[in-house]
């Protein structure tokens, strides 16, 4: 049975009863136009679907995660883990890779998907670090 909750909808400026809905959708991320993603919504009494009011980026992150998995890209956690293993700040890591600090921060916070070029840089650094025998 679907979960129901009374939620405050800031767009309408009112509380209402909402039913939780999980919906399979094909979304577009970068060059992939039919990426399968299971998105999360709250449905109001007039059947309109709303994103999570407390986490409006939830479905965007789901799309990014699906894109990374489909493309074989490193996850934000694995990129952050690599940076931490190298004992680098975000700024140092960005400088080492030759990428923009704010872009790296957004990638690590799952607010942006890395470009193909950035993914190559992450993978090359990871492979070099592991190849040098520095991994634990």
XYZ file of N, CA and C in Angstrom:
408
model
N 0.845 -1.186 0.000
C 0.000 0.000 0.000
C 0.886 1.245 0.000
N 0.511 2.212 -0.787
C 1.289 3.435 -0.921
C 1.253 4.251 0.364
N 2.383 4.861 0.644
C 2.496 5.704 1.834
C 1.830 7.050 1.566
N 1.087 7.538 2.545
C 0.427 8.847 2.455
C 0.969 9.739 3.562
N 1.119 11.025 3.224
C 1.639 11.990 4.195
C 0.993 13.344 3.972
N 0.852 14.071 5.051
C 0.473 15.472 4.943
C 1.770 16.258 4.799
N 1.874 17.000 3.705
C 3.094 17.744 3.399
C 2.757 19.201 3.104
N 3.725 20.057 3.368
C 3.592 21.466 3.005
C 4.175 21.643 1.611
N 3.380 22.180 0.709
C 3.813 22.446 -0.653
C 4.154 23.931 -0.752
N 5.443 24.277 -0.823
C 5.826 25.689 -0.849
C 5.357 26.420 -2.108
N 5.174 25.697 -3.201
C 4.705 26.345 -4.424
C 3.249 26.793 -4.291
N 2.453 25.974 -3.597
C 1.043 26.325 -3.381
C 0.835 27.104 -2.089
N 1.841 27.054 -1.204
C 1.730 27.733 0.082
C 0.702 27.100 0.997
N 0.539 25.781 0.885
C -0.486 25.100 1.685
C -0.089 23.656 1.965
N -0.659 23.121 3.047
C -0.489 21.706 3.354
C -1.547 20.904 2.611
N -1.208 19.649 2.336
C -2.169 18.770 1.690
C -1.770 17.326 1.882
N -2.661 16.437 1.539
C -2.406 15.010 1.634
C -1.784 14.544 0.321
N -0.654 13.857 0.431
C 0.078 13.380 -0.736
C 0.329 11.883 -0.606
N 0.341 11.212 -1.750
C 0.617 9.781 -1.822
C 1.967 9.584 -2.499
N 2.804 8.757 -1.891
C 4.130 8.488 -2.453
C 3.993 7.645 -3.719
N 4.731 8.046 -4.764
C 4.699 7.348 -6.050
C 6.133 7.135 -6.526
N 6.423 5.917 -6.948
C 7.693 5.595 -7.607
C 7.354 5.311 -9.058
N 8.005 6.032 -9.976
C 7.630 5.942 -11.383
C 8.859 5.677 -12.246
N 8.779 4.628 -13.064
C 9.838 4.321 -14.022
C 9.711 5.290 -15.186
N 10.819 5.981 -15.490
C 10.803 6.958 -16.576
C 12.070 6.833 -17.402
N 11.974 7.235 -18.657
C 13.142 7.358 -19.519
C 13.499 8.838 -19.554
N 14.715 9.159 -19.118
C 15.133 10.554 -19.013
C 16.327 10.819 -19.919
N 16.591 12.092 -20.160
C 17.739 12.508 -20.961
C 18.809 13.071 -20.035
N 20.007 12.518 -20.138
C 21.174 13.065 -19.456
C 22.291 13.108 -20.491
N 22.790 14.296 -20.733
C 23.828 14.524 -21.741
C 23.389 13.930 -23.076
N 24.172 12.987 -23.626
C 23.887 12.444 -24.954
C 22.958 11.231 -24.938
N 22.535 10.782 -23.771
C 21.651 9.620 -23.673
C 20.216 10.120 -23.480
N 19.354 9.784 -24.431
C 17.992 10.325 -24.410
C 16.966 9.384 -23.790
N 17.349 8.143 -23.541
C 16.374 7.167 -23.033
C 16.948 6.372 -21.862
N 17.459 7.087 -20.887
C 18.083 6.471 -19.724
C 17.000 6.046 -18.735
N 16.912 4.752 -18.412
C 15.868 4.305 -17.484
C 16.193 4.671 -16.034
N 15.241 5.332 -15.377
C 15.423 5.779 -13.992
C 14.113 5.565 -13.227
N 14.234 5.122 -11.977
C 13.065 5.004 -11.103
C 13.016 6.279 -10.263
N 12.072 7.150 -10.582
C 11.970 8.437 -9.903
C 10.926 8.405 -8.790
N 11.088 9.339 -7.869
C 10.265 9.415 -6.661
C 9.438 10.697 -6.689
N 8.145 10.553 -6.444
C 7.242 11.700 -6.451
C 6.261 11.619 -5.291
N 5.587 12.746 -5.077
C 4.429 12.818 -4.177
C 3.266 13.286 -5.030
N 2.169 12.514 -5.025
C 0.994 12.813 -5.832
C -0.072 13.476 -4.968
N -0.565 14.635 -5.436
C -1.599 15.326 -4.661
C -2.978 14.742 -4.979
N -4.002 15.268 -4.353
C -5.356 14.718 -4.509
C -5.933 14.952 -5.904
N -5.321 15.848 -6.683
C -5.765 16.049 -8.072
C -4.884 15.272 -9.054
N -4.078 14.339 -8.518
C -3.212 13.437 -9.296
C -1.982 14.105 -9.905
N -1.677 15.330 -9.516
C -0.464 15.985 -9.995
C 0.727 15.439 -9.218
N 1.814 15.152 -9.951
C 3.035 14.648 -9.325
C 3.965 15.800 -8.980
N 4.543 15.718 -7.783
C 5.479 16.724 -7.294
C 6.759 16.025 -6.860
N 7.901 16.675 -7.109
C 9.152 16.174 -6.558
C 9.142 16.345 -5.053
N 10.097 15.725 -4.398
C 10.183 15.809 -2.934
C 10.411 17.262 -2.523
N 9.525 17.794 -1.704
C 9.608 19.197 -1.295
C 10.845 19.468 -0.446
N 11.292 18.477 0.319
C 12.471 18.646 1.170
C 13.768 18.337 0.436
N 13.690 17.702 -0.722
C 14.881 17.310 -1.480
C 14.578 17.431 -2.973
N 14.431 18.664 -3.474
C 14.018 18.844 -4.863
C 14.996 18.293 -5.904
N 16.246 18.047 -5.527
C 17.239 17.514 -6.467
C 17.288 15.986 -6.476
N 16.423 15.337 -5.706
C 16.469 13.876 -5.569
C 16.438 13.160 -6.923
N 15.490 13.480 -7.781
C 15.374 12.780 -9.060
C 16.507 13.138 -10.015
N 17.034 14.342 -9.903
C 18.202 14.724 -10.706
C 19.387 13.843 -10.311
N 19.597 13.661 -9.008
C 20.692 12.791 -8.551
C 20.490 11.356 -9.028
N 19.254 10.890 -9.006
C 18.960 9.538 -9.507
C 19.354 9.423 -10.982
N 19.066 10.454 -11.757
C 19.429 10.462 -13.176
C 20.943 10.470 -13.351
N 21.630 11.278 -12.555
C 23.091 11.320 -12.626
C 23.695 9.962 -12.278
N 23.164 9.319 -11.237
C 23.665 8.003 -10.827
C 23.459 6.980 -11.938
N 22.294 7.010 -12.578
C 22.009 6.082 -13.677
C 22.948 6.339 -14.855
N 23.221 7.612 -15.146
C 24.127 7.961 -16.240
C 25.536 7.445 -15.959
N 26.010 7.671 -14.739
C 27.355 7.199 -14.397
C 27.450 5.680 -14.500
N 26.430 4.994 -14.002
C 26.438 3.531 -14.066
C 26.425 3.070 -15.523
N 25.568 3.666 -16.337
C 25.467 3.313 -17.757
C 26.784 3.572 -18.486
N 27.447 4.675 -18.149
C 28.671 5.085 -18.838
C 29.936 4.500 -18.220
N 29.814 3.824 -17.081
C 30.993 3.274 -16.412
C 31.839 4.348 -15.750
N 31.231 5.458 -15.376
C 31.946 6.572 -14.753
C 32.097 6.357 -13.250
N 33.130 6.968 -12.702
C 33.331 6.947 -11.255
C 32.195 7.713 -10.575
N 31.838 7.274 -9.379
C 30.795 7.949 -8.601
C 31.402 9.122 -7.836
N 30.571 10.053 -7.371
C 31.090 11.135 -6.535
C 31.845 10.608 -5.313
N 31.325 9.553 -4.686
C 32.008 8.980 -3.516
C 33.370 8.415 -3.883
N 33.477 7.747 -5.034
C 34.770 7.173 -5.416
C 35.771 8.264 -5.791
N 35.301 9.343 -6.367
C 36.186 10.472 -6.693
C 36.672 11.131 -5.405
N 35.757 11.361 -4.479
C 36.119 11.950 -3.187
C 37.082 11.035 -2.432
N 36.829 9.730 -2.486
C 37.694 8.750 -1.819
C 39.109 8.807 -2.408
N 39.217 8.876 -3.730
C 40.532 8.986 -4.375
C 41.249 10.249 -3.916
N 40.529 11.360 -3.917
C 41.138 12.629 -3.484
C 41.626 12.533 -2.045
N 40.813 11.932 -1.176
C 41.211 11.782 0.230
C 42.408 10.859 0.382
N 42.464 9.788 -0.413
C 43.614 8.884 -0.363
C 44.897 9.589 -0.784
N 44.753 10.556 -1.673
C 45.911 11.330 -2.128
C 46.222 12.496 -1.191
N 45.444 12.604 -0.121
C 45.618 13.681 0.863
C 45.597 15.062 0.215
N 44.633 15.274 -0.663
C 44.519 16.554 -1.358
C 43.207 17.238 -0.992
N 43.266 18.557 -0.922
C 42.042 19.348 -0.793
C 41.351 19.355 -2.160
N 40.122 19.831 -2.185
C 39.427 19.935 -3.477
C 40.214 20.849 -4.412
N 40.718 21.941 -3.877
C 41.483 22.892 -4.680
C 42.754 22.256 -5.245
N 43.483 21.525 -4.409
C 44.711 20.857 -4.870
C 44.399 19.799 -5.929
N 43.339 19.045 -5.700
C 42.943 17.986 -6.632
C 42.553 18.595 -7.980
N 41.766 19.674 -7.938
C 41.350 20.351 -9.167
C 42.564 20.886 -9.922
N 43.508 21.504 -9.197
C 44.722 22.024 -9.834
C 45.543 20.907 -10.463
N 45.668 19.784 -9.749
C 46.432 18.644 -10.259
C 45.828 18.123 -11.561
N 44.499 18.078 -11.609
C 43.811 17.562 -12.792
C 43.637 18.613 -13.886
N 43.807 19.877 -13.520
C 43.611 20.952 -14.486
C 42.143 21.219 -14.784
N 41.300 21.014 -13.757
C 39.878 21.302 -13.936
C 39.440 22.376 -12.945
N 38.313 22.960 -13.213
C 37.784 24.044 -12.402
C 37.387 23.551 -11.010
N 37.772 24.309 -9.990
C 37.464 23.968 -8.599
C 35.969 23.789 -8.375
N 35.167 24.742 -8.857
C 33.722 24.666 -8.603
C 33.096 23.482 -9.332
N 33.602 23.145 -10.516
C 33.098 21.963 -11.231
C 33.385 20.700 -10.437
N 34.601 20.583 -9.912
C 34.959 19.408 -9.118
C 34.087 19.311 -7.872
N 33.875 20.433 -7.216
C 33.036 20.439 -6.014
C 31.613 19.983 -6.347
N 31.066 20.466 -7.459
C 29.725 20.054 -7.877
C 29.684 18.568 -8.226
N 30.724 18.056 -8.861
C 30.784 16.627 -9.188
C 30.815 15.806 -7.906
N 31.672 16.188 -6.960
C 31.775 15.450 -5.695
C 30.477 15.510 -4.892
N 29.697 16.569 -5.055
C 28.423 16.711 -4.339
C 27.236 16.201 -5.159
N 27.524 15.510 -6.265
C 26.503 14.926 -7.136
C 25.518 15.975 -7.653
N 26.035 17.166 -7.941
C 25.220 18.238 -8.509
C 25.511 18.419 -9.993
N 26.461 17.643 -10.488
C 26.872 17.729 -11.887
C 27.502 16.397 -12.262
N 27.347 16.009 -13.526
C 28.015 14.816 -14.043
C 29.305 15.264 -14.722
N 30.373 14.546 -14.446
C 31.641 14.872 -15.076
C 31.564 14.684 -16.596
N 32.374 15.457 -17.300
C 32.485 15.294 -18.746
C 33.317 14.046 -19.028
N 33.302 13.604 -20.265
C 34.135 12.464 -20.655
C 35.605 12.740 -20.401
N 36.044 13.960 -20.707
C 37.440 14.340 -20.477
C 37.785 14.293 -18.990
N 36.905 14.817 -18.153
C 37.147 14.789 -16.707
C 37.202 13.354 -16.197
N 36.325 12.491 -16.718
C 36.335 11.084 -16.303
C 37.669 10.429 -16.656
N 38.189 10.724 -17.836
C 39.498 10.181 -18.235
C 40.570 10.636 -17.253
N 40.541 11.908 -16.860
C 41.521 12.421 -15.896
C 41.402 11.705 -14.554
N 40.178 11.520 -14.063
C 39.970 10.807 -12.789
C 40.511 9.385 -12.880
N 40.171 8.689 -13.957
C 40.590 7.292 -14.128
C 42.105 7.179 -14.266
N 42.718 8.085 -15.025
C 44.175 8.044 -15.192
C 44.884 8.265 -13.865
N 44.400 9.214 -13.081
C 45.017 9.476 -11.781
C 44.820 8.293 -10.843
N 43.636 7.705 -10.865
C 43.365 6.527 -10.031
C 44.292 5.377 -10.428
N 44.419 5.125 -11.726
C 45.273 4.034 -12.203
C 46.740 4.288 -11.900
N 47.185 5.532 -12.041
C 48.576 5.875 -11.718
C 48.828 5.663 -10.233
N 47.914 6.126 -9.409
C 48.064 5.992 -7.965
C 48.091 4.521 -7.562
N 47.185 3.725 -8.119
C 47.155 2.295 -7.803
C 48.372 1.588 -8.385
N 48.817 2.018 -9.562
C 49.985 1.414 -10.202
C 51.280 1.684 -9.467
N 51.338 2.794 -8.739
C 52.536 3.132 -7.963
C 52.610 2.340 -6.669
N 51.588 1.521 -6.399
C 51.586 0.722 -5.173
C 51.261 1.514 -3.927
N 50.622 2.663 -4.091
C 50.302 3.511 -2.947
C 48.946 3.202 -2.330
N 48.196 2.290 -2.926
C 46.850 2.031 -2.393
C 46.904 1.101 -1.197
N 45.829 1.186 -0.421
C 45.763 0.374 0.798
C 44.992 -0.888 0.554
